[in-house]
Coordinates of C-alpha atoms in Angstrom, one line a residue:
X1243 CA 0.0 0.0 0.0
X1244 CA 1.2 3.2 -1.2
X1245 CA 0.8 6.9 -0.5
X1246 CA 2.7 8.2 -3.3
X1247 CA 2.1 11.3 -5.2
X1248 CA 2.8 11.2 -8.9
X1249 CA 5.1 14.0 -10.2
X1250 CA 3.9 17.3 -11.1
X1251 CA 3.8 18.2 -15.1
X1252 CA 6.5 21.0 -14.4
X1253 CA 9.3 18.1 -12.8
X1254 CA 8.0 15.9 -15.9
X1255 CA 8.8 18.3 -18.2
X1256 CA 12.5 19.1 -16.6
X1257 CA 13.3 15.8 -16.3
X1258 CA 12.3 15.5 -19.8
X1259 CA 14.6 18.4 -20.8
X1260 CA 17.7 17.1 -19.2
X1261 CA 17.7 13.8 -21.1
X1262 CA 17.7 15.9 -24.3
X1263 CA 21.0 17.4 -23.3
X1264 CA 21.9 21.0 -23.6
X1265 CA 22.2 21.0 -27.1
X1266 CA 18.6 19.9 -27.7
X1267 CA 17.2 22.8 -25.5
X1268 CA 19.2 25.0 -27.8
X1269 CA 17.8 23.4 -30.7
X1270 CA 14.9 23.6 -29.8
X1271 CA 15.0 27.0 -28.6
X1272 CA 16.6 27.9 -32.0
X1273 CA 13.4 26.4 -34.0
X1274 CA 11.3 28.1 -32.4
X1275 CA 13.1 31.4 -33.0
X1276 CA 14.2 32.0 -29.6
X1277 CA 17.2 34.3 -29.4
X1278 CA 19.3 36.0 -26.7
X1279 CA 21.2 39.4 -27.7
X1280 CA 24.4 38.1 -25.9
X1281 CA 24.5 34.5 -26.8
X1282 CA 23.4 33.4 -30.1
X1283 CA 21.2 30.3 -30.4
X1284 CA 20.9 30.6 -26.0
X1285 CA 18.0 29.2 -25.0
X1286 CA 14.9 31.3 -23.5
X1287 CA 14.6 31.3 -19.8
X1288 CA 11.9 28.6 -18.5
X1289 CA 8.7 30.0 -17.3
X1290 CA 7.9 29.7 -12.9
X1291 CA 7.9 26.7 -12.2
X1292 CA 4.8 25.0 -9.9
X1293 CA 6.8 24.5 -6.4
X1294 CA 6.5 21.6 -4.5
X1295 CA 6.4 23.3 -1.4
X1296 CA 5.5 27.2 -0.5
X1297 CA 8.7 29.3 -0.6
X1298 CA 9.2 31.1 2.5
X1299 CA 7.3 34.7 2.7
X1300 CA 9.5 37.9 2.8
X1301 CA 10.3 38.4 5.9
X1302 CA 8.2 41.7 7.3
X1303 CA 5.5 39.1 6.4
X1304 CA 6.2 36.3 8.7
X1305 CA 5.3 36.4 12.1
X1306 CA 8.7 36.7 14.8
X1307 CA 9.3 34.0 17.0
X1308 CA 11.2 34.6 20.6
X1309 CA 12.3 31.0 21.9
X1310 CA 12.9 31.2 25.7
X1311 CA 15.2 28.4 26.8
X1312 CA 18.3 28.1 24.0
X1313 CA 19.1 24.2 25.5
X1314 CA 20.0 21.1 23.2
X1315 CA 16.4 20.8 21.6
X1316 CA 15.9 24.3 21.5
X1317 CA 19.0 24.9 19.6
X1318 CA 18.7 21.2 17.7
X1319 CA 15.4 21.6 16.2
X1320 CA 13.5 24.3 17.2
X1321 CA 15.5 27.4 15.9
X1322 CA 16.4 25.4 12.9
X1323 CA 12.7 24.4 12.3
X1324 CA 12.4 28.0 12.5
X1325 CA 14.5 28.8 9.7
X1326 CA 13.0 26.9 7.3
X1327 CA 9.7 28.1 8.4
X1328 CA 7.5 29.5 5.5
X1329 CA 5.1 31.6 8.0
X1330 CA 7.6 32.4 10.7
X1331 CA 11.0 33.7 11.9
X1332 CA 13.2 34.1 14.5
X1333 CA 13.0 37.6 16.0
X1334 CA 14.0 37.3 19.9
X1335 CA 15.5 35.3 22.3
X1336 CA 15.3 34.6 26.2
X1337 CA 18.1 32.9 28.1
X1338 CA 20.0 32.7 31.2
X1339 CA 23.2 32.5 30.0
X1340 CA 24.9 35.7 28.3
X1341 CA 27.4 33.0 26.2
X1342 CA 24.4 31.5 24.6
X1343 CA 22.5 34.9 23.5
X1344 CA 25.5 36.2 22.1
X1345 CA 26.5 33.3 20.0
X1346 CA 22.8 32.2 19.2
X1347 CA 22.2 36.0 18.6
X1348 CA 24.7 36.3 16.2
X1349 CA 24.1 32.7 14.2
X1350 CA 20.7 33.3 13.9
X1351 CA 20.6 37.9 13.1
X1352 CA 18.9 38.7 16.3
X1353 CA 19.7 42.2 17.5
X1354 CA 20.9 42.3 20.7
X1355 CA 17.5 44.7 21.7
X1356 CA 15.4 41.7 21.1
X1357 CA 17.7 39.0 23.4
X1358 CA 16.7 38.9 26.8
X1359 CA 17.6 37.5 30.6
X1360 CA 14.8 35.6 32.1
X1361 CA 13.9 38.7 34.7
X1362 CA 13.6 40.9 31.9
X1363 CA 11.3 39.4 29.7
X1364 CA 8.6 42.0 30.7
X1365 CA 10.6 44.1 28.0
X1366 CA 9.7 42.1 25.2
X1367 CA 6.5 44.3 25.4
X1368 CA 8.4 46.7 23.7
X1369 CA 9.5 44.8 20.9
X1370 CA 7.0 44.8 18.2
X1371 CA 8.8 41.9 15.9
X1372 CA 8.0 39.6 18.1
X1373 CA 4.7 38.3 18.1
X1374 CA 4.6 34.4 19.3
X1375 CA 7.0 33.3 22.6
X1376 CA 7.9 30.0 22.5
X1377 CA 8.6 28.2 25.9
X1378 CA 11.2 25.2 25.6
X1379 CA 12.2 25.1 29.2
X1380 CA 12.1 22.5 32.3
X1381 CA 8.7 21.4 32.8
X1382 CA 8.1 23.2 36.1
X1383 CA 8.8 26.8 34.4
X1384 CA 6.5 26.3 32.0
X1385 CA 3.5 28.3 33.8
X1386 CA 5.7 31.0 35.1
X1387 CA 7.2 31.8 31.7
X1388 CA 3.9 31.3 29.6
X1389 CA 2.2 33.8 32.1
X1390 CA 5.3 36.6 31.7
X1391 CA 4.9 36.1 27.9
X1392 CA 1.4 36.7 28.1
X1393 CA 1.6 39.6 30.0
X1394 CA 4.2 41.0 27.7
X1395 CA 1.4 40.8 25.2
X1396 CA 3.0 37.7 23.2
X1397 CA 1.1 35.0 21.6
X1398 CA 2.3 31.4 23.1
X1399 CA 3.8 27.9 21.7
X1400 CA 4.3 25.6 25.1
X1401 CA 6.5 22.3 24.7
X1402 CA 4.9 19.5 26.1
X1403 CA 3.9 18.4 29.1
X1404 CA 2.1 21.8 29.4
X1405 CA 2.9 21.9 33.2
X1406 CA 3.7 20.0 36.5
X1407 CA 0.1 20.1 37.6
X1408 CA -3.5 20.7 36.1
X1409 CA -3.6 24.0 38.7
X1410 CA -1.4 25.2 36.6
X1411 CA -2.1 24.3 32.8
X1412 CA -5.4 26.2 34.1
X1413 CA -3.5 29.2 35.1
X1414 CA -2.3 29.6 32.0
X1415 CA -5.2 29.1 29.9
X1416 CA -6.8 32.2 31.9
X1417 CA -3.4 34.0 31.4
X1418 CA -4.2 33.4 27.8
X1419 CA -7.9 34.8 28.1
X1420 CA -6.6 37.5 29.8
X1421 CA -4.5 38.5 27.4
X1422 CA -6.8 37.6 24.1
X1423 CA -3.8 35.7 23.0
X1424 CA -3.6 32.1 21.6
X1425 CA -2.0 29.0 23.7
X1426 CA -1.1 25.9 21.6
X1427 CA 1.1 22.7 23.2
X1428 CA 3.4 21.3 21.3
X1429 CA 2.4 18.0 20.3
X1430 CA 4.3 17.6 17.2
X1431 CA 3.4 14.4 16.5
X1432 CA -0.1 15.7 15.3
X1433 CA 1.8 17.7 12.4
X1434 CA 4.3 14.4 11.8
X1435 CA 3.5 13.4 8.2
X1436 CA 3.5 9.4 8.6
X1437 CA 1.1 10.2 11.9
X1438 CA -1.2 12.5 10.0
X1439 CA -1.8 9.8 7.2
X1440 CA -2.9 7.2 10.0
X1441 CA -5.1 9.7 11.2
X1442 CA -6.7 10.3 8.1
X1443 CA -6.6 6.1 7.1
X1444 CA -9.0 5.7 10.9
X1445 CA -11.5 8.7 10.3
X1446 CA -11.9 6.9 6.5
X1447 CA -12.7 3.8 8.3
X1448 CA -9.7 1.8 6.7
X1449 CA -8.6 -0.1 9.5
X1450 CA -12.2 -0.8 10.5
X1451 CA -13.1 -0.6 14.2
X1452 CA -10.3 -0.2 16.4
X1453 CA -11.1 -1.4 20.0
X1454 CA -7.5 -2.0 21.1
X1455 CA -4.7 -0.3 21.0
X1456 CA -1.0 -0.2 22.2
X1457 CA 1.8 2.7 22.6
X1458 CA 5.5 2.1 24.1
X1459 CA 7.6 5.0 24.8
X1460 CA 11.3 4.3 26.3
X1461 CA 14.6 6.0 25.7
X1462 CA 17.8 5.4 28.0
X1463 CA 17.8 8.3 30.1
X1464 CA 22.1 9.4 30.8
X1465 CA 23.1 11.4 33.6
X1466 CA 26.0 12.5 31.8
X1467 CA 23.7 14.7 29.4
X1468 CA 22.7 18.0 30.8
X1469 CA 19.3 17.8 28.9
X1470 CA 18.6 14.5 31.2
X1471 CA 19.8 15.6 34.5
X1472 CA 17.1 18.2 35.3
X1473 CA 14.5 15.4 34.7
X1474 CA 15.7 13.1 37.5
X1475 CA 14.8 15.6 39.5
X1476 CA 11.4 15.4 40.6
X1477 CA 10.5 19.5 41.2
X1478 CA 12.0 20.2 38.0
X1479 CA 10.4 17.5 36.0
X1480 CA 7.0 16.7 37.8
X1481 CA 7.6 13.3 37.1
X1482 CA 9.8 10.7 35.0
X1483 CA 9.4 8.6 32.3
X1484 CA 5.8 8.8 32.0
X1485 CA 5.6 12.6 31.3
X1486 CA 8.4 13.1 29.3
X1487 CA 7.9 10.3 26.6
X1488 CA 4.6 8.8 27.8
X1489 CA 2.8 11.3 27.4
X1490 CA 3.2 11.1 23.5
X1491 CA 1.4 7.6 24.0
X1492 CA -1.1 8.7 26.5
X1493 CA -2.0 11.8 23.6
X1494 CA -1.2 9.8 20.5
X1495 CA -3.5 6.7 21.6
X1496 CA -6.5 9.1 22.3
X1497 CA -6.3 11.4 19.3
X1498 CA -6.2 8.7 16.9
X1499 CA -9.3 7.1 18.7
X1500 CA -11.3 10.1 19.4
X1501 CA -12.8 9.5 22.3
X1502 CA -12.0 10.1 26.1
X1503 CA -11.3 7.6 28.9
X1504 CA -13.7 7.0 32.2
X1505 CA -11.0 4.6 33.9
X1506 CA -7.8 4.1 34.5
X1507 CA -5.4 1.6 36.1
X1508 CA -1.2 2.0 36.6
X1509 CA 1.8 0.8 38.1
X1510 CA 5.2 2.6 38.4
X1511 CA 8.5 1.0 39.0
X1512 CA 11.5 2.9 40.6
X1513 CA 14.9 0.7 40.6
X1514 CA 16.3 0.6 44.1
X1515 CA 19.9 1.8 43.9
X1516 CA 19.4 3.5 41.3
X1517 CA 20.6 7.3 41.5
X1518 CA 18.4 8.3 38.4
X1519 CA 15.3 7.0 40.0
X1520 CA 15.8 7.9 42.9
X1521 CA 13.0 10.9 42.5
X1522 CA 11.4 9.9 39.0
X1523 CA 9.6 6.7 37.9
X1524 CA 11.7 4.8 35.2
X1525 CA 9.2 2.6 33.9
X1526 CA 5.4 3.2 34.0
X1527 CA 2.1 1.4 32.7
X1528 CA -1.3 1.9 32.7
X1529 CA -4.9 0.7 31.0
X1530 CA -7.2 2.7 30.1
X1531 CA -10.9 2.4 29.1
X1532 CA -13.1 4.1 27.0
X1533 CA -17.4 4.2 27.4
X1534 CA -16.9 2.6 24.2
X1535 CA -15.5 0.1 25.7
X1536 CA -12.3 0.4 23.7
X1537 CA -9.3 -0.3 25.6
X1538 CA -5.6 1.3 25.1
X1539 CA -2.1 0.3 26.8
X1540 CA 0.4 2.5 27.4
X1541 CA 4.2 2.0 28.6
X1542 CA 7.4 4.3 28.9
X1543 CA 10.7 4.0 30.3
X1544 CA 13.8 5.5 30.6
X1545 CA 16.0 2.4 30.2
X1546 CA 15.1 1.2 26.7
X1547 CA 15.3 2.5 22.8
X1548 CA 11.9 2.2 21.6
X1549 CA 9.1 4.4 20.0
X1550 CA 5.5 2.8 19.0
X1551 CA 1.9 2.5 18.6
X1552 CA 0.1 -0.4 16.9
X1553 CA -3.8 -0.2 16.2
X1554 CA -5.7 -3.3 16.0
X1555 CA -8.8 -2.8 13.8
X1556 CA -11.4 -5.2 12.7
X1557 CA -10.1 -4.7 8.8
X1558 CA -6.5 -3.7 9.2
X1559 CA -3.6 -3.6 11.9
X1560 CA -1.4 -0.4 11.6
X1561 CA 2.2 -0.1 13.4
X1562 CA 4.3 3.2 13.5
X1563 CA 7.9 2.1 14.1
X1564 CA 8.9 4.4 14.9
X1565 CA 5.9 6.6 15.9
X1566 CA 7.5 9.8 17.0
X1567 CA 11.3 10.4 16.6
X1568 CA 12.3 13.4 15.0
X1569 CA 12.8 11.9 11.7
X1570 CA 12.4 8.5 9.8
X1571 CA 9.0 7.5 11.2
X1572 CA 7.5 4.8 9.3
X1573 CA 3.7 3.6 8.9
X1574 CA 2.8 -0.3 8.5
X1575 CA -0.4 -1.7 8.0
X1576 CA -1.6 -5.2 7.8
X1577 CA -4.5 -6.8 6.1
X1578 CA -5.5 -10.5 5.3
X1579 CA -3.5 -10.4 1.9
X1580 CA -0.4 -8.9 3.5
X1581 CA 2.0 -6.4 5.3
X1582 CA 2.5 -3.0 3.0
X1583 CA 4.1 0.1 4.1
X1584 CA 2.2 3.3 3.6
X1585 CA 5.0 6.1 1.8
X1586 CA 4.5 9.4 2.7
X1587 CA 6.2 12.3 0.3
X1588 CA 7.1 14.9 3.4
X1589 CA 10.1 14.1 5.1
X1590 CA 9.0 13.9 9.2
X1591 CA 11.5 16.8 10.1
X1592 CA 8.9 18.4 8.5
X1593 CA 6.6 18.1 11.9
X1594 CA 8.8 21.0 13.4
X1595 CA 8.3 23.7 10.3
X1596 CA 4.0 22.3 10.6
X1597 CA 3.3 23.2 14.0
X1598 CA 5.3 26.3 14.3
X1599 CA 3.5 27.6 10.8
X1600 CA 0.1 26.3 11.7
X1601 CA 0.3 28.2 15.3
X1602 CA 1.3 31.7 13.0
X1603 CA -1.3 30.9 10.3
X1604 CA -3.9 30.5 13.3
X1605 CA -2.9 33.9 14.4
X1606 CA -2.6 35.4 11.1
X1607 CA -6.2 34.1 10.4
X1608 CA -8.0 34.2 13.7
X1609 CA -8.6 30.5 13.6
X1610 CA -8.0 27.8 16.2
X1611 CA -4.7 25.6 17.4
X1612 CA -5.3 21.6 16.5
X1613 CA -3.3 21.4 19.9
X1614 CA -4.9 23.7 22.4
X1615 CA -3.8 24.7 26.7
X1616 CA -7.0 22.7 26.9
X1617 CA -5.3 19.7 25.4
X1618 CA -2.7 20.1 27.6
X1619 CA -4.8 20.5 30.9
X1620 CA -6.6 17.2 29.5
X1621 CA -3.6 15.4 29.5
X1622 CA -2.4 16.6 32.7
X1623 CA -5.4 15.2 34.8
X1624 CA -4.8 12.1 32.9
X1625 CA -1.4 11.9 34.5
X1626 CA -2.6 12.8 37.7
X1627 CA -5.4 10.0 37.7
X1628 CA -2.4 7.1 36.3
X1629 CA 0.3 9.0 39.3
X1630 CA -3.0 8.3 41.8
X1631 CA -4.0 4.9 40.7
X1632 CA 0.2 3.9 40.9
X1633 CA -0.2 5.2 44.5
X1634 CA -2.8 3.4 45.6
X1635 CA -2.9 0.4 43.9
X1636 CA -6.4 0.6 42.2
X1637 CA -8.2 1.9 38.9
X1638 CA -9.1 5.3 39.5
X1639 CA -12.1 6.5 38.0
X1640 CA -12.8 9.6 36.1
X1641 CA -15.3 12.4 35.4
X1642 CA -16.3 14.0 31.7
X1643 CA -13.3 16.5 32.0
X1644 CA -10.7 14.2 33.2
X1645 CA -10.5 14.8 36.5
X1646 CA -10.9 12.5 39.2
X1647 CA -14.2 10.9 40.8
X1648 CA -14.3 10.2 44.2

């Protein structure tokens, strides 16, 4: 099974031109009594050609971007993502660390106005280039810093999870109404190309009813890595393995499905004498179920190297393996004649460039975020319900909005 585009008629046409060779085009340029003033017999320049992809707008036209936090995946993917953006640019920056401002500054044309400490990003008020803030900090800053940006009259992008508690993912949603600004989470995987095309295969009813499905999340977590040492620690991270790679299971499973869960039963494991769990879960698991009465797993760790979700549906299994890395996902689905991978044209770096661009489109057109704060308030009482039911040993049950009964 295929997903493949067929070629436009511009690309036809080029390829077409480069087998006849340079001397055709000037042939055939010269019959049709094309000529160039400075080289005789040239060929005629080729007329605009249709572009795969939309060029990126001049630059007083797309919307400026301030990223607060300039750390590994900040500086790895979201200022990058950034550049290629066709709706956005960098404008501003917010760090801690005057090394990092100045070189980032200067890599990516910032003005030094439009860099700024941490306790000064009330002042981003006063620059009008900026117009979105995006927050790519330890977990437990996020409601602090979305608030500030807010205040400072900036539209907000949030990395995921949203916050360390549900008190606060609500704090910033009314931040957000306060300021008649938009709040969207950054849940990538929703703008991933090879996730997107599932998506679309479910709602069509290809893979039939789906009333099971599975999600694993692991990666090894290193102490050696600055990026991993903040998320042993429990009042920096709000939690371990579950909310820094489950959660793209917990909000993965439920988007494809559609539907919210009324129960939910976990377990946690923390390895005794193990420094890096000392604070932090490394593996968790939980079940949940649906009024449907669908049923999902979820699992994530911090000691393994994997990254999937399989669907079980009465017409067709579908497996992303890998679901969510930054690039090379791949889609598999299975049906009674056989196993055929599903090809997708955009590369998955691509998922970056989509949800920065859809967030500035949504703000250039006054329409709504795929991946709103209420998304990631959602998800947070989720986690708070599987923490609970981990804690006491029983399914936890829960109300319409997610929170917990009883």
């Amino acid at each position: 099974m295929t997903d493949r585009s067929a070629p436009s008629a511009s690309r036809r046409e080029f390829v077409g031109g480069l087998a006849l060779g340079l001397g055709g085009l000037v042939a055939s340029a010269t019959m049709a009594g094309a000529q160039s003033p400075d080289i005789p017999n040239a060929p005629t320049g080729r007329p605009q050609p249709e572009l795969e992809t939309t060029p990126p707008g001049p630059a007083d036209q797309r919307l400026g971007w301030a990223v607060i936090g300039l750390g590994d995946f900040a500086q790895g993917y979201v200022l990058p993502a950034l550049a290629r953006a066709r709706a956005s640019r960098v404008a501003g920056l917010v760090s801690g660390n005057e090394d990092k401002l100045r070189a980032v500054g200067s890599q990516y044309g910032v003005p030094e106005a439009a860099r700024f400490s941490y306790d000064r990003m009330g002042d981003m008020r006063d620059e009008a280039a900026i117009d979105v803030a995006y927050v790519v900090t330890p977990n437990s800053t996020h409601a602090e810093l979305v608030v500030k940006a807010f205040e400072a009259g900036k539209h907000v992008m949030c990395e995921k999870p949203m916050a360390t508690s549900s008190a606060d993912c609500q704090r910033m949603i009314d931040a957000a109404r306060a300021a008649d600004r938009k709040l969207m989470v950054a849940y990538r995987a929703h703008f991933e190309p090879s996730n997107v095309k599932l998506k679309e295969m479910l709602d069509a009813g290809e893979l039939g009813d789906v009333l099971f499905a599975n999600s694993d999340h692991h990666r090894p977590l290193e102490p050696s890595l600055p990026r991993d040492q903040w998320r042993m620690k429990k009042v920096l991270a709000g939690g371990g393995s579950l909310v820094d790679i489950g959660i793209y299971s917990l909000n993965g499973l439920i988007w494809f499905l559609g539907e919210l869960p009324n129960r939910v039963s976990a377990t946690i494991v923390q390895p005794p004498g193990d420094a890096r769990f000392a604070e932090v879960e490394d593996i968790a698991a939980a079940q949940l179920e649906f009024p449907s009465g669908k049923r999902i797993h979820i699992s994530s760790g911090y000691q393994a190297n994997k990254k999937r979700i399989d669907l079980f549906g009465s017409k067709a299994t579908a497996v992303l393996d890998p679901a969510t890395a930054y690039g090379g996902n791949r889609l598999r689905v299975t049906q009674p004649e056989g196993t055929l991978e599903v090809l997708v044209e955009t590369p998955s770096a691509e998922q970056f460039t989509r949800e920065i661009d859809h967030l500035s489109h949504a703000i250039r057109e006054g329409g709504e975020v795929l991946t709103p704060g209420e998304m990631g308030l959602r998800d947070l009482r989720l986690i708070e319900a599987i923490y609970r039911s981990a804690e006491i040993g029983q399914p936890v049950d829960l109300a319409p909005d997610m929170t917990m009964k009883g």
